[in-house]
mmCIF file of C-alpha atoms in Angstrom:
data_model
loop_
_atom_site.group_PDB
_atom_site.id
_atom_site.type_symbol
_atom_site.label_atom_id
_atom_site.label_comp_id
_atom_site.label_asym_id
_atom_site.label_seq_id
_atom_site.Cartn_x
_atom_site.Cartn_y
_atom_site.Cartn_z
ATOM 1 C CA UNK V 19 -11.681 22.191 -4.623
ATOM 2 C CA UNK V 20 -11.382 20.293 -8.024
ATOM 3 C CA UNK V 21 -12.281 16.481 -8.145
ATOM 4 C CA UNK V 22 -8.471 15.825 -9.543
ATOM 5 C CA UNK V 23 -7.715 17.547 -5.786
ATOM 6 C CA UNK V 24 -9.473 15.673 -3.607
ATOM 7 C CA UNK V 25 -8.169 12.527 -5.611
ATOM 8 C CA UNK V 26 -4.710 13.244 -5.170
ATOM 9 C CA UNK V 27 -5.689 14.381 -1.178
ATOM 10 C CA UNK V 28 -7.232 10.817 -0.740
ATOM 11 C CA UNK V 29 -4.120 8.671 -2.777
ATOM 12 C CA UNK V 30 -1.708 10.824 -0.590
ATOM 13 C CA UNK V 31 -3.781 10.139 2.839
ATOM 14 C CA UNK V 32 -3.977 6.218 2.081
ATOM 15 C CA UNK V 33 -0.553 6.318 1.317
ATOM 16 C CA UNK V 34 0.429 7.592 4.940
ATOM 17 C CA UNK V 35 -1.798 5.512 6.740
ATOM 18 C CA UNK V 36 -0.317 2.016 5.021
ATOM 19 C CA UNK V 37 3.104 3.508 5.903
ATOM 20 C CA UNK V 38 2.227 4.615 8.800
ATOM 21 C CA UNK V 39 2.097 0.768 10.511
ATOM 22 C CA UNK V 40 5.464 -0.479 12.323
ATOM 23 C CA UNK V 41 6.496 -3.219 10.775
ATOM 24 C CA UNK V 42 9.032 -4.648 13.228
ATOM 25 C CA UNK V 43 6.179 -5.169 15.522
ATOM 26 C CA UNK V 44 4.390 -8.465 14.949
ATOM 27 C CA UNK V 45 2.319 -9.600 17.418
ATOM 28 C CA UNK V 46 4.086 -12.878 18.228
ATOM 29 C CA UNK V 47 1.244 -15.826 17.748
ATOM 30 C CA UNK V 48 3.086 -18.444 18.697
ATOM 31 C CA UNK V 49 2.045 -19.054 22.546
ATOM 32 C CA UNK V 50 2.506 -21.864 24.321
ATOM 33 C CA UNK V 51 -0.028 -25.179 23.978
ATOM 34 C CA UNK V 52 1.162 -27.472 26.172
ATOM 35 C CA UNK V 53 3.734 -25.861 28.734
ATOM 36 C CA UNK V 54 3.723 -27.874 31.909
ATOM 37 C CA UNK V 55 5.104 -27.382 35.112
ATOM 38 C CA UNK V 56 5.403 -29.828 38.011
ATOM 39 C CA UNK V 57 6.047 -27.926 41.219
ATOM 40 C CA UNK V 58 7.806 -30.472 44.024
ATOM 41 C CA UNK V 59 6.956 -28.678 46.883
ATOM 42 C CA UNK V 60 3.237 -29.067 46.433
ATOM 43 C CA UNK V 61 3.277 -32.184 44.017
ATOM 44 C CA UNK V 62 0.788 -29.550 41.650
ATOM 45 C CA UNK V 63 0.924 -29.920 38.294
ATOM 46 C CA UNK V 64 -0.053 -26.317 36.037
ATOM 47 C CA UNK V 65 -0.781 -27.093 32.429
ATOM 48 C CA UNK V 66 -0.670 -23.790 30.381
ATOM 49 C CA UNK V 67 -3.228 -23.424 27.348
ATOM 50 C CA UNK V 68 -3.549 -19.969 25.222
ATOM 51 C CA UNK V 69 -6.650 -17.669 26.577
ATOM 52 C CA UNK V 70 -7.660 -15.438 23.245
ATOM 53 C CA UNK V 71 -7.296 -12.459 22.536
ATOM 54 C CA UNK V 72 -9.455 -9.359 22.525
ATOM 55 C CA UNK V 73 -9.242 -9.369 19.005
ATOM 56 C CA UNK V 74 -10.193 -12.761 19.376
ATOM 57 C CA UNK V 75 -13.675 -12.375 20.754
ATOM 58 C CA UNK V 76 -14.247 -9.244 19.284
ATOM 59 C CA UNK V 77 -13.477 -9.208 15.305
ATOM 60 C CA UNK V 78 -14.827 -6.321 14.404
ATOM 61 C CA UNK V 79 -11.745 -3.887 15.829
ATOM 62 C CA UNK V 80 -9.298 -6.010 13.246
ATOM 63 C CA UNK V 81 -5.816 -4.646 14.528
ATOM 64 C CA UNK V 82 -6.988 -1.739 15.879
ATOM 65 C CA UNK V 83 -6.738 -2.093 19.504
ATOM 66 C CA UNK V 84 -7.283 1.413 20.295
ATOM 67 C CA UNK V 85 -11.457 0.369 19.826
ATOM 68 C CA UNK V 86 -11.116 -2.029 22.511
ATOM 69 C CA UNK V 87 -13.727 -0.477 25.308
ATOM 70 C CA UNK V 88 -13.339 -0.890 29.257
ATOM 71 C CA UNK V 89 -14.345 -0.603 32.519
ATOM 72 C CA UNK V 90 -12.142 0.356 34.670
ATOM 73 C CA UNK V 91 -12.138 -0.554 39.158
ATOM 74 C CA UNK V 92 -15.254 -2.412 39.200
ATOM 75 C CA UNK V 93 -14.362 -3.323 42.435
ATOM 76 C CA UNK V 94 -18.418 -3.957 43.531
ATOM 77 C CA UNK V 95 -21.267 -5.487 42.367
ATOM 78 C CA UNK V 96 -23.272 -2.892 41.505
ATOM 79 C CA UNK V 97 -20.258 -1.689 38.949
ATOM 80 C CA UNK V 98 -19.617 -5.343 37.901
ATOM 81 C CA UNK V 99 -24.009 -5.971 36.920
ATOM 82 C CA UNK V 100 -23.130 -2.372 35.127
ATOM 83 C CA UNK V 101 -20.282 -3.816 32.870
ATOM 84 C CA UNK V 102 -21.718 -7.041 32.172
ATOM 85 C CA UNK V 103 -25.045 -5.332 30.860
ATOM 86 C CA UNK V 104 -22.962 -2.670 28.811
ATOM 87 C CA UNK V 105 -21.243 -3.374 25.586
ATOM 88 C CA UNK V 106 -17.370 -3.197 27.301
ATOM 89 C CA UNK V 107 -14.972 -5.998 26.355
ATOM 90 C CA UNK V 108 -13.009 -5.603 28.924
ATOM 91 C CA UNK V 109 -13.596 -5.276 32.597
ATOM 92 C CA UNK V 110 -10.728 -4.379 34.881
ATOM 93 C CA UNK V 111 -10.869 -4.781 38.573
ATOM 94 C CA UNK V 112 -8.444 -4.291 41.733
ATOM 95 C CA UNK V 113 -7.146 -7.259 43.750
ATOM 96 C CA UNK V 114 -6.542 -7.504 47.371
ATOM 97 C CA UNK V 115 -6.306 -8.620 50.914
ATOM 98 C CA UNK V 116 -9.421 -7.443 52.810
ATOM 99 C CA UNK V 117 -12.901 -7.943 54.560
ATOM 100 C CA UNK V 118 -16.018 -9.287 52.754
ATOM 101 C CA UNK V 119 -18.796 -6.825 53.592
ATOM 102 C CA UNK V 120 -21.254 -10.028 54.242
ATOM 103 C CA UNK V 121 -18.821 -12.064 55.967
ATOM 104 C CA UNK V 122 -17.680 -10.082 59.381
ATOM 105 C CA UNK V 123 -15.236 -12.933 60.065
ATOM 106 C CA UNK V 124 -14.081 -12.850 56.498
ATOM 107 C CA UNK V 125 -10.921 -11.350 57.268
ATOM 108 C CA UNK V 126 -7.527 -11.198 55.104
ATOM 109 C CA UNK V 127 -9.466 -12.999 51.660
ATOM 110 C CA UNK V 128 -8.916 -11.927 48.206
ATOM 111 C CA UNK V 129 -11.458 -9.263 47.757
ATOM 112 C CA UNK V 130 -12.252 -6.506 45.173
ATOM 113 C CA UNK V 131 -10.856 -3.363 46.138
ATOM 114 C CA UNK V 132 -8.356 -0.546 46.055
ATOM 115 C CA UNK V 133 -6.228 0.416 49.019
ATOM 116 C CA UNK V 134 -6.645 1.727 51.654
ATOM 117 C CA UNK V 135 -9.926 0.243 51.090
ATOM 118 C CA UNK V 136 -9.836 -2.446 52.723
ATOM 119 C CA UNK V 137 -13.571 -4.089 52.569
ATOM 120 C CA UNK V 138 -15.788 -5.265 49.738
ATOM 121 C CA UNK V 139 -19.704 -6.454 48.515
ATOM 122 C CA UNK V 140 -17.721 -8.757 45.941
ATOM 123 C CA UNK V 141 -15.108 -11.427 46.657
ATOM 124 C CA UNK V 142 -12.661 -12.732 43.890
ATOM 125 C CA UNK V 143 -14.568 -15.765 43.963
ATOM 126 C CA UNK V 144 -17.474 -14.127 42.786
ATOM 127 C CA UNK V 145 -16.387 -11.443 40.488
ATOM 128 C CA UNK V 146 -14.668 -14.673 38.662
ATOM 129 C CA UNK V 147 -18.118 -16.633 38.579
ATOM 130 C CA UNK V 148 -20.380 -13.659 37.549
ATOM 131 C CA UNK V 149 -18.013 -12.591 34.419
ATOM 132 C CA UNK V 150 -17.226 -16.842 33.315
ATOM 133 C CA UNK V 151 -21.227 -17.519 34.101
ATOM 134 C CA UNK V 152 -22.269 -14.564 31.384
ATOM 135 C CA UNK V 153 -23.729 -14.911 28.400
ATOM 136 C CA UNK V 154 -21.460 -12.626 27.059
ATOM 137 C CA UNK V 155 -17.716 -12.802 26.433
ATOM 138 C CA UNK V 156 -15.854 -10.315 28.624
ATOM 139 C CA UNK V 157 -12.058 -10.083 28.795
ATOM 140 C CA UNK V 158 -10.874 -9.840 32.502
ATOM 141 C CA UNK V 159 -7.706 -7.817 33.901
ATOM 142 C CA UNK V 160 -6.774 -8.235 37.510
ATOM 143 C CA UNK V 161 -4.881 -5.674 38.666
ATOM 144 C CA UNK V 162 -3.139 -7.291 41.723
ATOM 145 C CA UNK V 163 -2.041 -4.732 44.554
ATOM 146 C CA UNK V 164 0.091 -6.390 47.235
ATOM 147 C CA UNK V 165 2.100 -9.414 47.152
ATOM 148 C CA UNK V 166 0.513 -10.773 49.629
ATOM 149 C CA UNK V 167 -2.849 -11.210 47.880
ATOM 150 C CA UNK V 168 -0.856 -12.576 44.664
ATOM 151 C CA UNK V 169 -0.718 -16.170 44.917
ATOM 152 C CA UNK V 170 -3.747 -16.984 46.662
ATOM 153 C CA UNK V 171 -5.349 -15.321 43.672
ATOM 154 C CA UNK V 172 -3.560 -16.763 41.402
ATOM 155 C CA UNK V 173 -5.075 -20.484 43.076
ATOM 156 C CA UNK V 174 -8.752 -19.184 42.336
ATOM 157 C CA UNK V 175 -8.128 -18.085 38.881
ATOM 158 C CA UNK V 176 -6.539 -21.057 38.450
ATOM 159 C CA UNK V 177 -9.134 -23.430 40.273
ATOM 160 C CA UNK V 178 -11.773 -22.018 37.272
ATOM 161 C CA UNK V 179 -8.932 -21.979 34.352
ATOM 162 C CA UNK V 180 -11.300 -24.687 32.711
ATOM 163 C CA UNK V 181 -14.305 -21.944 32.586
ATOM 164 C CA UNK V 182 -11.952 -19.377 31.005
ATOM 165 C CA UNK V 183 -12.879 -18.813 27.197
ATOM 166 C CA UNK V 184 -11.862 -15.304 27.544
ATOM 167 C CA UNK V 185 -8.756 -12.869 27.417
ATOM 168 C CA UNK V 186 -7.024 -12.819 30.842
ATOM 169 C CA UNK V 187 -4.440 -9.930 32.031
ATOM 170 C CA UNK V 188 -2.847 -10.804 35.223
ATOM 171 C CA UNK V 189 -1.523 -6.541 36.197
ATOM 172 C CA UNK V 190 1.124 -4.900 38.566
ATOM 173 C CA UNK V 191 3.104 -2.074 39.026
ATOM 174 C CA UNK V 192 6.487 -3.588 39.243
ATOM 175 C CA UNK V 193 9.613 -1.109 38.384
ATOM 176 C CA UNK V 194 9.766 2.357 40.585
ATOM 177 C CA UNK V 195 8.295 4.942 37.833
ATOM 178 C CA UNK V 196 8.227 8.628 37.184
ATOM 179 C CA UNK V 197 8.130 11.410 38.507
ATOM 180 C CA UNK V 198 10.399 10.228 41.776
ATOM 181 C CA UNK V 199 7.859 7.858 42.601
ATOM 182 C CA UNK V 200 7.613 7.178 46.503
ATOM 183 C CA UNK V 201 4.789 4.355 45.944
ATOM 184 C CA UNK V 202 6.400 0.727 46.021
ATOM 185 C CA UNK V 203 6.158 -1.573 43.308
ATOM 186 C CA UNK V 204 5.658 -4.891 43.389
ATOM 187 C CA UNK V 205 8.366 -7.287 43.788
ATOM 188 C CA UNK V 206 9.378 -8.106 40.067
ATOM 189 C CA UNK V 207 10.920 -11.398 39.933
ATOM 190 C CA UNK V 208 8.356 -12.384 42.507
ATOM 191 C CA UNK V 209 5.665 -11.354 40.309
ATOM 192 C CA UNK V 210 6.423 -12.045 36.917
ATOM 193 C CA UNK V 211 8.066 -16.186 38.300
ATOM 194 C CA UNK V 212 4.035 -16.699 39.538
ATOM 195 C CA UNK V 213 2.380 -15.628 36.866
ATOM 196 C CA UNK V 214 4.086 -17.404 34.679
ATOM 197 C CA UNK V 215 3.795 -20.293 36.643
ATOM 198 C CA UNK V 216 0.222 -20.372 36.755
ATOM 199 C CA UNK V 217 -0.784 -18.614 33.778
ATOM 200 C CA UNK V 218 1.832 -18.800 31.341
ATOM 201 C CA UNK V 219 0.299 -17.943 28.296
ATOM 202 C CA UNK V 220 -1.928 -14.827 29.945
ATOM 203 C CA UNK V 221 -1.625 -11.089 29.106
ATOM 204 C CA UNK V 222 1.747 -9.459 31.503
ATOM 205 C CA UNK V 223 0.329 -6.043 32.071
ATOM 206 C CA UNK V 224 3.585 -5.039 34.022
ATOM 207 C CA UNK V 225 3.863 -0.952 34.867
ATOM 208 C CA UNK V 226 5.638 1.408 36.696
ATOM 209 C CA UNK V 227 4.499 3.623 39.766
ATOM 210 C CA UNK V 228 3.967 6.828 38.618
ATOM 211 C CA UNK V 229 3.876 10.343 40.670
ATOM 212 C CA UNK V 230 2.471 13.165 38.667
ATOM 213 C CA UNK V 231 4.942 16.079 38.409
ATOM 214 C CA UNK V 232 6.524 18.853 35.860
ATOM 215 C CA UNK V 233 7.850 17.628 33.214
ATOM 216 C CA UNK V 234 7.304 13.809 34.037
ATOM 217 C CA UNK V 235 8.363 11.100 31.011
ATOM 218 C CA UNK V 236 9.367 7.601 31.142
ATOM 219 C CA UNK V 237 13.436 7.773 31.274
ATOM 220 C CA UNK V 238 15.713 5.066 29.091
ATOM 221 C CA UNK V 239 16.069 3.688 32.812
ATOM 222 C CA UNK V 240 12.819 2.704 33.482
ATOM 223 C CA UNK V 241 12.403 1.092 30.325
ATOM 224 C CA UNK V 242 15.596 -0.604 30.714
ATOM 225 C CA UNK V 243 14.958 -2.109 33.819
ATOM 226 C CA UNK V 244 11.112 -2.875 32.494
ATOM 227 C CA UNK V 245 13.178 -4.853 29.925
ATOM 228 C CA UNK V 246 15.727 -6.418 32.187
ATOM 229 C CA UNK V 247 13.347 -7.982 34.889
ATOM 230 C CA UNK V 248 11.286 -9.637 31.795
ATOM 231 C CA UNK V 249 13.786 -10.928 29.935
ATOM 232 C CA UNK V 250 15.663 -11.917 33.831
ATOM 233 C CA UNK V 251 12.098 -14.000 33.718
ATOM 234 C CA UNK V 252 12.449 -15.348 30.455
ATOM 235 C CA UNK V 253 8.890 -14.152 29.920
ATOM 236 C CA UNK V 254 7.294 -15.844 27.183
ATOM 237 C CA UNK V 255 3.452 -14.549 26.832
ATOM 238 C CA UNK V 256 2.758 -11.390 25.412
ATOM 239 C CA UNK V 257 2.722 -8.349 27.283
ATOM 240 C CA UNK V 258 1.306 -4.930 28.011
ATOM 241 C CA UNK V 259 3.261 -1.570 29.427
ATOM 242 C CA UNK V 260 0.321 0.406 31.623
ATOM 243 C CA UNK V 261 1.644 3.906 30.702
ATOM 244 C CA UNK V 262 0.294 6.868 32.508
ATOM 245 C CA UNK V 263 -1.010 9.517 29.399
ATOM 246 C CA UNK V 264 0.005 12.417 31.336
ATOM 247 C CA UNK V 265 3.517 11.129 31.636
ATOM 248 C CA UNK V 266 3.426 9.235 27.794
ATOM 249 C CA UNK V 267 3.392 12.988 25.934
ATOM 250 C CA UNK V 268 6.873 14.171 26.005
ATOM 251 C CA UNK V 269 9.466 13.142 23.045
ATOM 252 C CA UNK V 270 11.292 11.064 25.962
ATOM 253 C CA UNK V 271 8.991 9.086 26.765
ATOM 254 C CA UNK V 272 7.738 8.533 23.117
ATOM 255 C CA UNK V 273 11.208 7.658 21.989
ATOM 256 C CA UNK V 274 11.896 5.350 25.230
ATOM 257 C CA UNK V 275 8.474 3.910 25.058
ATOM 258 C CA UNK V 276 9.394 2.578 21.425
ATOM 259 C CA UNK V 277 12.478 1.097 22.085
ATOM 260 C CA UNK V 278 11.277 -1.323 24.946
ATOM 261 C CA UNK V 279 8.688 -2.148 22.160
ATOM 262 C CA UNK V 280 11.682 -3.235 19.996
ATOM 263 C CA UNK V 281 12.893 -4.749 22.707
ATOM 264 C CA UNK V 282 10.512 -7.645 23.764
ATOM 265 C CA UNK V 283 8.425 -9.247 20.859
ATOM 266 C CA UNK V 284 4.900 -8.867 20.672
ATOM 267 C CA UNK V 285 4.154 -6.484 23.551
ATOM 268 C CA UNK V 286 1.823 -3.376 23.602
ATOM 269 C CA UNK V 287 1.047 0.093 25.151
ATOM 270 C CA UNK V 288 -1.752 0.309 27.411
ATOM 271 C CA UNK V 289 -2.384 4.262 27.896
ATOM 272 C CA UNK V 290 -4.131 5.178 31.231
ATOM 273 C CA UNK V 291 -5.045 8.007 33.667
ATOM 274 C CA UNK V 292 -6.650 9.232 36.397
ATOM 275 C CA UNK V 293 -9.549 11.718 36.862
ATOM 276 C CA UNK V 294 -7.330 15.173 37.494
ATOM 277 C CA UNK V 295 -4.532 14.615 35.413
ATOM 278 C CA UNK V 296 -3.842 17.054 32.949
ATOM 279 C CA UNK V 297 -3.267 15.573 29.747
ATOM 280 C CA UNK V 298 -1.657 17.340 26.489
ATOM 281 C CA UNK V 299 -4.289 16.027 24.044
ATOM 282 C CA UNK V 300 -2.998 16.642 21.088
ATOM 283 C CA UNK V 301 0.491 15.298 22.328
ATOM 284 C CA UNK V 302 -0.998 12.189 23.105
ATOM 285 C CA UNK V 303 -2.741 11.490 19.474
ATOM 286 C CA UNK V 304 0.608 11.944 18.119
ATOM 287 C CA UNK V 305 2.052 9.364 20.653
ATOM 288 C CA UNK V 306 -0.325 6.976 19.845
ATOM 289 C CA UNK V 307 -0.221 7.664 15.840
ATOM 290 C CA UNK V 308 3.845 7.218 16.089
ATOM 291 C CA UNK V 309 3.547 4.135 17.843
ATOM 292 C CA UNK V 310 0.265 2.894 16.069
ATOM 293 C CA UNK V 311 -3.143 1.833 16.693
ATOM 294 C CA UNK V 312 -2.155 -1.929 16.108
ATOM 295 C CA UNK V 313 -0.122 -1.649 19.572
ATOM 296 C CA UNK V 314 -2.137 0.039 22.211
ATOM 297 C CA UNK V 315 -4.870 0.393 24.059
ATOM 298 C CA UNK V 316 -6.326 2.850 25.430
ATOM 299 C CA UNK V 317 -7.756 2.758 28.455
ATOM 300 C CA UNK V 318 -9.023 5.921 29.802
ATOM 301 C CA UNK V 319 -12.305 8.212 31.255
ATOM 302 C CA UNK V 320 -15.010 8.984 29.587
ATOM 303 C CA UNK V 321 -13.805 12.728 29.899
ATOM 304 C CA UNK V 322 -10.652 12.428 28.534
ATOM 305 C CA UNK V 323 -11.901 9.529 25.442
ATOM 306 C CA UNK V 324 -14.478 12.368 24.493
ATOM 307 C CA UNK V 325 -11.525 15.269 24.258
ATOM 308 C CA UNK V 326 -9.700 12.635 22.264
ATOM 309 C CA UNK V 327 -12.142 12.058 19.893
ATOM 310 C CA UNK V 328 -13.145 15.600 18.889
ATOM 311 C CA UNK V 329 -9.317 16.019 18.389
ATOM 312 C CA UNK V 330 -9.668 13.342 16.021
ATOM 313 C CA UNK V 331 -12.719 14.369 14.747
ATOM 314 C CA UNK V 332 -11.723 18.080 13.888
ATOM 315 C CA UNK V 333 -8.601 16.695 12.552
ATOM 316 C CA UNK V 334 -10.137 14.292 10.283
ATOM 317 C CA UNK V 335 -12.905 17.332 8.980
ATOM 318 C CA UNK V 336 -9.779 19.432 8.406
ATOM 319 C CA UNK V 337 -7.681 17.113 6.324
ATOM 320 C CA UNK V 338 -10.423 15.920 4.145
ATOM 321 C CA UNK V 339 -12.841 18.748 3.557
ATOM 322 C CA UNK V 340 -10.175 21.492 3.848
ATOM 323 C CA UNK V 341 -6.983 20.703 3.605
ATOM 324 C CA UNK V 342 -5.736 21.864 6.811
ATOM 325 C CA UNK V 343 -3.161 19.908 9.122
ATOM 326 C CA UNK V 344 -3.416 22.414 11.600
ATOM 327 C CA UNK V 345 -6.816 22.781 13.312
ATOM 328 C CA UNK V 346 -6.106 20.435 16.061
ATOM 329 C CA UNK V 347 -3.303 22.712 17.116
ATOM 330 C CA UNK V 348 -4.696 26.656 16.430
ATOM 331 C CA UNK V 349 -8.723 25.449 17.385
ATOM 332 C CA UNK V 350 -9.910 27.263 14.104
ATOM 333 C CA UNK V 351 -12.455 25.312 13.109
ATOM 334 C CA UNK V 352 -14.586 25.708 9.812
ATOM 335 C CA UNK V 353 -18.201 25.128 8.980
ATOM 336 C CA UNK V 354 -17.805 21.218 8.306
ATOM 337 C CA UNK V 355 -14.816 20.659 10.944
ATOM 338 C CA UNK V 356 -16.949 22.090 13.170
ATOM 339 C CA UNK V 357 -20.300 20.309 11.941
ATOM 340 C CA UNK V 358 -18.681 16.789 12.656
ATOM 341 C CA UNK V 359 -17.052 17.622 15.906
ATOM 342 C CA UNK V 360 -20.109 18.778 17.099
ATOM 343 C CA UNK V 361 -21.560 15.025 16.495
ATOM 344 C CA UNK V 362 -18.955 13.608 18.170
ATOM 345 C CA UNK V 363 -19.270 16.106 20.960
ATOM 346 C CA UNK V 364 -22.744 15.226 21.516
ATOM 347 C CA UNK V 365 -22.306 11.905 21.611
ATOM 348 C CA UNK V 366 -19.614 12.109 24.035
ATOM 349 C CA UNK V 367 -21.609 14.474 26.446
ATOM 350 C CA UNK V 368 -24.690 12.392 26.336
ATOM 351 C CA UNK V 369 -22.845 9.095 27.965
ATOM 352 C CA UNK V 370 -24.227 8.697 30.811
ATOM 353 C CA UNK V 371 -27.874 7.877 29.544
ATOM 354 C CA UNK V 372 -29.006 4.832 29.814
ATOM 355 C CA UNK V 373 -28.892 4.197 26.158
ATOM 356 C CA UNK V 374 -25.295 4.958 25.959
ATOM 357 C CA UNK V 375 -24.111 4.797 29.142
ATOM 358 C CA UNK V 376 -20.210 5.477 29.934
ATOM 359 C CA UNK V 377 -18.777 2.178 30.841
ATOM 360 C CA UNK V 378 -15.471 3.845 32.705
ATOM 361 C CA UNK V 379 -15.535 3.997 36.602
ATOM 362 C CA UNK V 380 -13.958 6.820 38.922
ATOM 363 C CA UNK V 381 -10.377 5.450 39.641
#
């Protein structure tokens, strides 16, 4: 290949990546400073103040929020010393009603867990206190599973609001999801009044339930009522959509998933899945190169991060040493395509020791 090629290859490649950006998408800055509430019944007053962003604390991903790292149900100690030690900016953890493990008499208190588990080494309290006590800045995303745990947690995050100098995503499944989801969501209004309430300048992660199945997308009516019960809030602070990846592939859900992004300012994808899904790789680095890498996250295994990147990775060998769109799709792979997915290979499949351990936790 003649240097005049590879010039014109590399004008033509910056060209689609600056164009590839949506520019009706900008992340709305302007949160609240001083939003105050003064709630009758308990003579409380809530001042709101803006938590950072991830982007915030960690400069070096610029808009790219696809770099943002996590780990994911560190619903004990032993998985909360893990994240603290690794080099994760964000630490995600299940909240609900349940037994502390040191405590018999403990019982209904906002531990860490997932149902049905319903007992835990590691209270709210103290998963709070660890994180906020660290040297290190780690963003936090409570992923809240019952009403009934919801505003008693929202009165201990808010009792240590003044220790908070990092992100802080307040999650839920709210809106009855694909595929025929028999699950029960949270109740919306319910949801999204108290959080705002308390916190009304954190990160909404609001999602759906989701039931794998054939064929499974995000319809225009689960986006619409997404959109209805946040607007029906008059939701102000930015928010996330938890999107299942398995169910984010198909054109549907691609197509519906960017219009609720048109439809409520400053909100992002956050892609997610469980260990036995089966997800259309490929699909999925098209869904997140049509939506952009300014506007989700990903939040996913080990397993399936590692597939993703040596997609990339043969992609990227392809396009720049050969010329090829097409390896990521027929799996014919050259000398150098092959050369620098192998490097990413190996660094995937050599996670889990200790000097590059995998930071994601078994949902």
């Amino acid at each position: 290949m003649s240097h005049h090629s590879v010039i014109v290859i590399a004008v033509c490649w910056i060209f689609i990546c600056s164009n590839s950006a949506l520019p009706f998408f900008e992340l709305d800055n302007m949160l609240l400073k001083n939003f105050t509430v003064n709630r009758k019944e308990t003579n409380m007053q809530i001042t709101g103040r803006a938590f950072p962003s991830v982007s915030d604390i960690n400069p070096e991903i610029g808009t790219d929020l696809t770099q943002v790292t996590w780990a994911h149900a560190v619903d004990n100690r032993k998985k909360l010393r893990r994240a603290l030690r690794g080099s994760v900016m964000m630490i995600e953890a299940d909240v609900s009603l349940g037994k502390l493990k040191s405590d018999p008499h403990s019982e209904n208190r906002p531990i860490m867990a997932h149902p049905p588990i319903s007992a835990s080494d590691l209270s709210l309290e103290d998963f709070l206190d660890e994180i906020l006590d660290d040297t290190q800045y780690k963003g936090i995303k409570l992923d809240i599973k019952s009403i009934d745990v919801l505003e008693r947690a929202l009165q201990i995050v808010k009792s240590r609001e003044h220790k908070i100098r990092v992100p802080l995503w307040l999650n839920a499944d709210i809106i009855k999801g694909p595929v025929d989801s028999t699950s029960q969501p949270l109740d919306a209004h319910l949801f999204l009044s108290l959080t705002k309430y308390y916190f009304p300048t954190a990160v909404i992660s609001s999602g759906w339930t989701t039931k794998l199945g054939k064929d499974g997308s995000y319809t225009i009516d689960h986006v619409r009522n997404m959109r209805d019960a946040l607007i029906a809030a008059q939701i102000t602070a930015p928010v996330t959509f938890p999107i299942r990846a398995a169910l984010s592939t198909s054109v549907e859900s691609r197509e519906n998933m960017l219009w609720l992004l048109n439809q409520i300012p400053g909100s992002t994808v956050t892609v997610w899945s469980s260990y036995g899904d089966e997800v259309d790789v490929p699909e999925l680095l098209d869904f997140i190169d049509f939506i952009g890498k300014e506007f989700i996250y990903i939040d996913v295994h080990s397993g399936l991060r590692c597939r993703m990147s040596r997609y990339r990775a043969m992609r990227s060998a392809s396009s720049w040493f050969l010329g090829s769109w097409s390896i990521g799709r027929t799996g014919r792979i050259s000398a150098g395509a092959g050369l620098f997915a192998l490097l990413t290979y190996v660094t995937c499949a050599t996670s889990f020791l200790p000097w590059n351990t995998d930071s994601y936790n078994i949902q």
